[in-house]
Structure formats: C-alpha cells, structure tokens
PDB file of C-alpha atoms in Angstrom:
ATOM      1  CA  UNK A   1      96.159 295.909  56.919  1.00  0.00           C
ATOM      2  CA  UNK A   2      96.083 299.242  58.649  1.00  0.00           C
ATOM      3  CA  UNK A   3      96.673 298.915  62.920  1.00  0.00           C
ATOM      4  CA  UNK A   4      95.963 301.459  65.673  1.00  0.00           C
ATOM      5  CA  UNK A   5      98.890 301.597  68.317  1.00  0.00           C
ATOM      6  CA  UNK A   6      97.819 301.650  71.848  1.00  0.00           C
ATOM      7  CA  UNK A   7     100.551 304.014  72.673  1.00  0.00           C
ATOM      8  CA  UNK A   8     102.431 307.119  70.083  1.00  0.00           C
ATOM      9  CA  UNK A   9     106.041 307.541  70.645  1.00  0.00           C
ATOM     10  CA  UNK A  10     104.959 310.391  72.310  1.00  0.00           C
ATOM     11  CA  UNK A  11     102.910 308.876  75.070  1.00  0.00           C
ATOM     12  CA  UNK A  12     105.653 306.404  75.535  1.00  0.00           C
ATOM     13  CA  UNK A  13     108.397 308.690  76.459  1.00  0.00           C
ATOM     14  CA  UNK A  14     105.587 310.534  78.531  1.00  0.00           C
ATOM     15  CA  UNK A  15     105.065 307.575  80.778  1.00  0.00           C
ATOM     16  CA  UNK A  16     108.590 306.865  81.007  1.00  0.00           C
ATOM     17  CA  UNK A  17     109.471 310.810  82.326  1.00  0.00           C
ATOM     18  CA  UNK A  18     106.427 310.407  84.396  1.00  0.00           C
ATOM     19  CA  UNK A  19     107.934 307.566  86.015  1.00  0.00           C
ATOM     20  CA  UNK A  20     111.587 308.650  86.061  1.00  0.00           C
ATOM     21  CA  UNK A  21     109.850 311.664  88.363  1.00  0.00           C
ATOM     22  CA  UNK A  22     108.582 309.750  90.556  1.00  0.00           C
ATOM     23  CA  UNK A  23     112.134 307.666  91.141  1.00  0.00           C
ATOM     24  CA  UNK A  24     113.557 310.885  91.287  1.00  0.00           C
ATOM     25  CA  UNK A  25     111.237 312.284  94.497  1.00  0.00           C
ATOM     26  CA  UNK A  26     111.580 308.579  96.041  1.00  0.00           C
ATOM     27  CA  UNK A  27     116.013 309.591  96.052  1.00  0.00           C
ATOM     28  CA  UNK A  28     114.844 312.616  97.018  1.00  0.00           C
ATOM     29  CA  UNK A  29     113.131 311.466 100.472  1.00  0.00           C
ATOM     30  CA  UNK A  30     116.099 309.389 101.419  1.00  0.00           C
ATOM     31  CA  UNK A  31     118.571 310.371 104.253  1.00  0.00           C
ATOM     32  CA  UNK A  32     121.865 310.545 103.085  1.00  0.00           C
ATOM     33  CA  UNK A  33     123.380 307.516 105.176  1.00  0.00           C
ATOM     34  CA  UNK A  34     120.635 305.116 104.971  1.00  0.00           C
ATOM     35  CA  UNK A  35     120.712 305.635 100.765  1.00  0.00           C
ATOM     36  CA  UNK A  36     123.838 304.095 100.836  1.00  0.00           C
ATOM     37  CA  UNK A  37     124.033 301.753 104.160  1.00  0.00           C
ATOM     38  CA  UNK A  38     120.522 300.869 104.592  1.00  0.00           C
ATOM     39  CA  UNK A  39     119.050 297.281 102.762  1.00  0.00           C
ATOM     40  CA  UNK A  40     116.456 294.315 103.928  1.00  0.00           C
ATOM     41  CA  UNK A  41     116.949 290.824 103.030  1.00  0.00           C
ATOM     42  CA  UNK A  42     120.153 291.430 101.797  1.00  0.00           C
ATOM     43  CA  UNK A  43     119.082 293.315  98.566  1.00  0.00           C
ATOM     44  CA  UNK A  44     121.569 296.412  97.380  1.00  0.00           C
ATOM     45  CA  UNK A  45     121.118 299.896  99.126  1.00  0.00           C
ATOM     46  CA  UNK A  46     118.989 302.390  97.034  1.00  0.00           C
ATOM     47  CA  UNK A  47     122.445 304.223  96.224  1.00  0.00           C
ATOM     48  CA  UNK A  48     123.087 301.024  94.314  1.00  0.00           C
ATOM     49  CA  UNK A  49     119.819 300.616  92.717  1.00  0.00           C
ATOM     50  CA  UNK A  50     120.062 303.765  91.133  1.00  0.00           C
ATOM     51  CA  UNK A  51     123.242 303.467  89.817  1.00  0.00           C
ATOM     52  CA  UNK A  52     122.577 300.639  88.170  1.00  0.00           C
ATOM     53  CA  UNK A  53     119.276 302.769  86.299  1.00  0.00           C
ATOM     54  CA  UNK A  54     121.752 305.463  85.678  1.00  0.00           C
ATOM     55  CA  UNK A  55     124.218 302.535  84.136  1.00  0.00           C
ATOM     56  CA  UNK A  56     121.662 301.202  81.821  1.00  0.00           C
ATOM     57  CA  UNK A  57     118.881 304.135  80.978  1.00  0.00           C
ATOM     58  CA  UNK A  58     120.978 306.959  78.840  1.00  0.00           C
ATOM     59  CA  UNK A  59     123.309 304.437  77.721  1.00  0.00           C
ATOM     60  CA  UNK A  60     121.054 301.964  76.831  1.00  0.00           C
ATOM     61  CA  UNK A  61     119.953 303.996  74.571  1.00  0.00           C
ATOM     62  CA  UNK A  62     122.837 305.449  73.266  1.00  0.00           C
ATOM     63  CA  UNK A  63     123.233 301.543  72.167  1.00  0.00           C
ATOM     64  CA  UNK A  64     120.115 301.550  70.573  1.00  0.00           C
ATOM     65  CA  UNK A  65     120.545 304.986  68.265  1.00  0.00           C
ATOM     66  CA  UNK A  66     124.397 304.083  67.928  1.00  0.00           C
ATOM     67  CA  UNK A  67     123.816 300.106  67.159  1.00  0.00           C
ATOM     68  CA  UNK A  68     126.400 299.451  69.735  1.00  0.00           C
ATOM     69  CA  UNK A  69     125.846 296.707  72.282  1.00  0.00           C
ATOM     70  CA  UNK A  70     128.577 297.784  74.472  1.00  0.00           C
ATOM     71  CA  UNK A  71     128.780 295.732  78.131  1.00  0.00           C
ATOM     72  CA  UNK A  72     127.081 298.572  80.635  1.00  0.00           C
ATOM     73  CA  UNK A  73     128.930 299.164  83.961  1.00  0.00           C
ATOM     74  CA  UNK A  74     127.161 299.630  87.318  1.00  0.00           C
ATOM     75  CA  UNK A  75     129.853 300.858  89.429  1.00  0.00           C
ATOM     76  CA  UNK A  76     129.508 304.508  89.114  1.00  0.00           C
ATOM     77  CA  UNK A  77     131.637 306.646  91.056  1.00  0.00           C
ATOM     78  CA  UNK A  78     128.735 308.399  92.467  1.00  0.00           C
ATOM     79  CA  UNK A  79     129.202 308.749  96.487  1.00  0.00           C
ATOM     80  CA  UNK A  80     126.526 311.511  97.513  1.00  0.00           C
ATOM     81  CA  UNK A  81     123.054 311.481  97.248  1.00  0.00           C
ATOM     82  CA  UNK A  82     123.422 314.783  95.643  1.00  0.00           C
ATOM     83  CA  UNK A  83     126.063 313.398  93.068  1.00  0.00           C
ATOM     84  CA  UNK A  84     122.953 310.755  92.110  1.00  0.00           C
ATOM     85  CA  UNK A  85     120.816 313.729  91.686  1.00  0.00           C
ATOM     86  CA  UNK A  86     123.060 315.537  89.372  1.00  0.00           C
ATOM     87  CA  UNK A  87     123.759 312.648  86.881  1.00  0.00           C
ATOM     88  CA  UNK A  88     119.649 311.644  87.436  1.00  0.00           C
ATOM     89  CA  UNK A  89     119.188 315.572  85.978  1.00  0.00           C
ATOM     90  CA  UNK A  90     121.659 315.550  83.530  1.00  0.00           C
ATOM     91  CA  UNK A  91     120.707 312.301  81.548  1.00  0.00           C
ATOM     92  CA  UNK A  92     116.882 312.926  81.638  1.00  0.00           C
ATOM     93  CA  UNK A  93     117.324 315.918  78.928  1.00  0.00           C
ATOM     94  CA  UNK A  94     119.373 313.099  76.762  1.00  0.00           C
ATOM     95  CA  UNK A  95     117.127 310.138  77.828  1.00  0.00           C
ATOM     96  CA  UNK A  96     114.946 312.732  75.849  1.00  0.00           C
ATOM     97  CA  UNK A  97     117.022 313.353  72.840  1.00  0.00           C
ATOM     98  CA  UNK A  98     118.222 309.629  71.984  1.00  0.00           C
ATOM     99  CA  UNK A  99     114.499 308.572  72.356  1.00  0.00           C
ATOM    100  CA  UNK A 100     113.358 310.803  69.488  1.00  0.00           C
ATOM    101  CA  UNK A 101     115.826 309.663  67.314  1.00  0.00           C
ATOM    102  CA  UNK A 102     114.935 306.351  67.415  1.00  0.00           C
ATOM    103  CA  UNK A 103     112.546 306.002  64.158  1.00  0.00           C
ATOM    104  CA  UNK A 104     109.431 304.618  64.892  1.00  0.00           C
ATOM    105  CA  UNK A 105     109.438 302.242  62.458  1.00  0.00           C
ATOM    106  CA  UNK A 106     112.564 300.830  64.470  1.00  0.00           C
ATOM    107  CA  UNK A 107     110.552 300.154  67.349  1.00  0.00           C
ATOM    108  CA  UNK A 108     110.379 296.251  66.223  1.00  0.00           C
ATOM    109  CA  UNK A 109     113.661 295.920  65.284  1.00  0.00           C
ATOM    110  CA  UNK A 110     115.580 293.670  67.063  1.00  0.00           C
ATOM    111  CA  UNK A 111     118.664 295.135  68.597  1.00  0.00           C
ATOM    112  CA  UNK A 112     121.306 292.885  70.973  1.00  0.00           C
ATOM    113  CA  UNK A 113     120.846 295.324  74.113  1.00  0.00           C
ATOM    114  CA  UNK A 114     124.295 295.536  75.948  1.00  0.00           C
ATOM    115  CA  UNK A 115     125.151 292.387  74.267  1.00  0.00           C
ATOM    116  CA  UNK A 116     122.861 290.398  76.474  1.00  0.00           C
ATOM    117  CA  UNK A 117     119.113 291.394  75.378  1.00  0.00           C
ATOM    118  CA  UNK A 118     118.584 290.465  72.166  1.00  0.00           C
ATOM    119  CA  UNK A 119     114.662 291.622  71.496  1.00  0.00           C
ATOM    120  CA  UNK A 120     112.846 294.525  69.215  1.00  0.00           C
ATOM    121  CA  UNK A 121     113.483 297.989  70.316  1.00  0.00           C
ATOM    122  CA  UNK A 122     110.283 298.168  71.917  1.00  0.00           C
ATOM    123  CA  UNK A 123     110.821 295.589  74.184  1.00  0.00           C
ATOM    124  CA  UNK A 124     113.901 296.895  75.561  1.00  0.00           C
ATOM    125  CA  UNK A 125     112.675 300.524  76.211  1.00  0.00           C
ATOM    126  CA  UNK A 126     109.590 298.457  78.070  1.00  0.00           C
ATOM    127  CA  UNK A 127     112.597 297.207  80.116  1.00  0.00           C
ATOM    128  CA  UNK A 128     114.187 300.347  81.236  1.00  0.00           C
ATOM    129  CA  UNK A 129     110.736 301.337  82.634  1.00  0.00           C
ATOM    130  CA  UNK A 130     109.832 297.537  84.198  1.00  0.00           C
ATOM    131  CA  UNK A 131     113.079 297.687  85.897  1.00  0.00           C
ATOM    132  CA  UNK A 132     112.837 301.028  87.038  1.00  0.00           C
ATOM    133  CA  UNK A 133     109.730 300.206  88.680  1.00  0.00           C
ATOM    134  CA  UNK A 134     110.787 297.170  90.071  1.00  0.00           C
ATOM    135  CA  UNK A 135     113.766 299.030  91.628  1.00  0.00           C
ATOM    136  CA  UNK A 136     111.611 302.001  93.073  1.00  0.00           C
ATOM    137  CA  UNK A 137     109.377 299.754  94.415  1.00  0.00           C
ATOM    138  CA  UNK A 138     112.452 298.241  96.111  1.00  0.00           C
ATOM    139  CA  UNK A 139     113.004 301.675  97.862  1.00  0.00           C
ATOM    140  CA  UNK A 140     109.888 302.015  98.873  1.00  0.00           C
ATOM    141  CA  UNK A 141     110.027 299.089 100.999  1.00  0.00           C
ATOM    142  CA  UNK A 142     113.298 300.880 102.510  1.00  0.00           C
ATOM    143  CA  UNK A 143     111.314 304.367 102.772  1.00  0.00           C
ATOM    144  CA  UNK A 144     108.759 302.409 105.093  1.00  0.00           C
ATOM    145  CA  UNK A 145     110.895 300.446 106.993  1.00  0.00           C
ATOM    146  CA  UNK A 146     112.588 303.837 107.831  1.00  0.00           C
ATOM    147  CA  UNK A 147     109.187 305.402 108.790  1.00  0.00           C
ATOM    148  CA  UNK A 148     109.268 307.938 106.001  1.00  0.00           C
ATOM    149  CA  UNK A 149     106.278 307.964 103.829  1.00  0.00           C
ATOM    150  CA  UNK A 150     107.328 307.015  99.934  1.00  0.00           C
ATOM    151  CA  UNK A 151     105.934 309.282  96.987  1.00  0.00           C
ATOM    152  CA  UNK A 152     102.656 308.153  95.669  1.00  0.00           C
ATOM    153  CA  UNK A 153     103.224 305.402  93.395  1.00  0.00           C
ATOM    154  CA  UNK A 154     100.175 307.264  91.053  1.00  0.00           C
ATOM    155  CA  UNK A 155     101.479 310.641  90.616  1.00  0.00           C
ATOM    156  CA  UNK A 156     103.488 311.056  87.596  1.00  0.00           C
ATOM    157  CA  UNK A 157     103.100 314.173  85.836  1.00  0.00           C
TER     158      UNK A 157
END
C-alpha cells in the first residue's frame, strides 16, 4: 500500500528554521537585563528558556544521528544576550546538517531521546518545535508585559 506524506523532509526542516527565526527576532527584541531578570508567575527568565532550546535542539539531534541518549544539560554558561545569539547562529547551520542525515526511513524509528523520550524519530523532532513554541510564546507574554511589541507569531520565512 503506497501513502502520500503530508510533509517531505524538506518541508519539515523548513518549518522548523522558519520557526527557529522567529525565536531568534523574539531574543532579539529583549533588553539585555529584563532577558535574564525579568519572569511572571514565577516561570524562568527568557535567558533561561533559551538555554534550555539551545541544551536540547543541536544535541538532540546529535543523539538521534549518533544513537546516543546522553542526559542533556540546561545550564549553559551563556551570560549575554549576545552570547545566546552566537550559540543560536552557530547551531542553526548544524541543526541543518544532523537533520539531513537522519534517513527518512528512520523517521519512525523509535529512539530513547536523552534517555527520557522513548518515541519514533518523528515524534521527537515534532518536540523540539512544540517546545520551542511553547517557550516563545512564553516570551511573548514577557515582551508585552514590558510594552514591547513581540514578532508576529505568522512570519516565518
């Protein structure tokens, strides 16, 4: 039985970039104190929000093409907004190159993410980009609260 995917690879790591973009601009609009100082309801600052997407993106998948499930580590000694920038840059071209090596025909196999999500491939990829949402949506509750409009949640290249 033949099926038609909703989504190529290609499209997939598309939408992903698109929305690693948009995180990006949302760091980008944040004063430097209030990235680090600033929370409501007693959720983590932005700074640490990102750090923990920097913790599990690249080497999540590094796991994934390696079969590793190594433990990942959120405290990142990143202390500037323009030190998160930098590592944001640098692991977006290799965000790139681990996702093409992942064969496509691995999407549904099931691989013990950081030793604590076992599910298919597929699933944990969809997880990197759920909880990056869910985390930029965080901060742009904090952009508003600070009276500085957020990026529109729509525009992803």
């Amino acid at each position: 039985m033949k099926t038609t995917a909703i989504l190529t690879k290609e499209e997939l790591l598309k939408h992903w970039l698109g929305h690693r973009d948009l995180t990006r601009r949302t760091l980008e609009k944040f004063p430097e104190k209030e990235l680090f100082e600033f929370s409501i309801g007693g959720m983590r600052p932005f700074s640490d929000l990102i750090k923990e997407l920097l913790s599990i993106a690249e080497p999540g998948l590094r796991g994934i093409v390696e079969r590793n499930d190594q433990s990942y580590d959120h405290k990142l000694a990143l202390d500037t907004k323009e030190e998160l920038l930098a590592k944001w840059d640098a692991d977006t071209p290799k965000i790139i190159e681990l996702f093409n090596q992942i064969p496509e025909e691995d999407f549904h196999v099931t691989h013990n993410l950081f030793g604590e999500y076992n599910f298919p491939i597929y699933s944990n990829l969809l997880y990197f980009i759920d909880n990056e949402i869910h985390h930029r949506a965080q901060g742009f509750v904090y952009l508003r609260a600070l009276g500085i409009e957020p990026p529109f949640f729509w525009d992803r290249p």
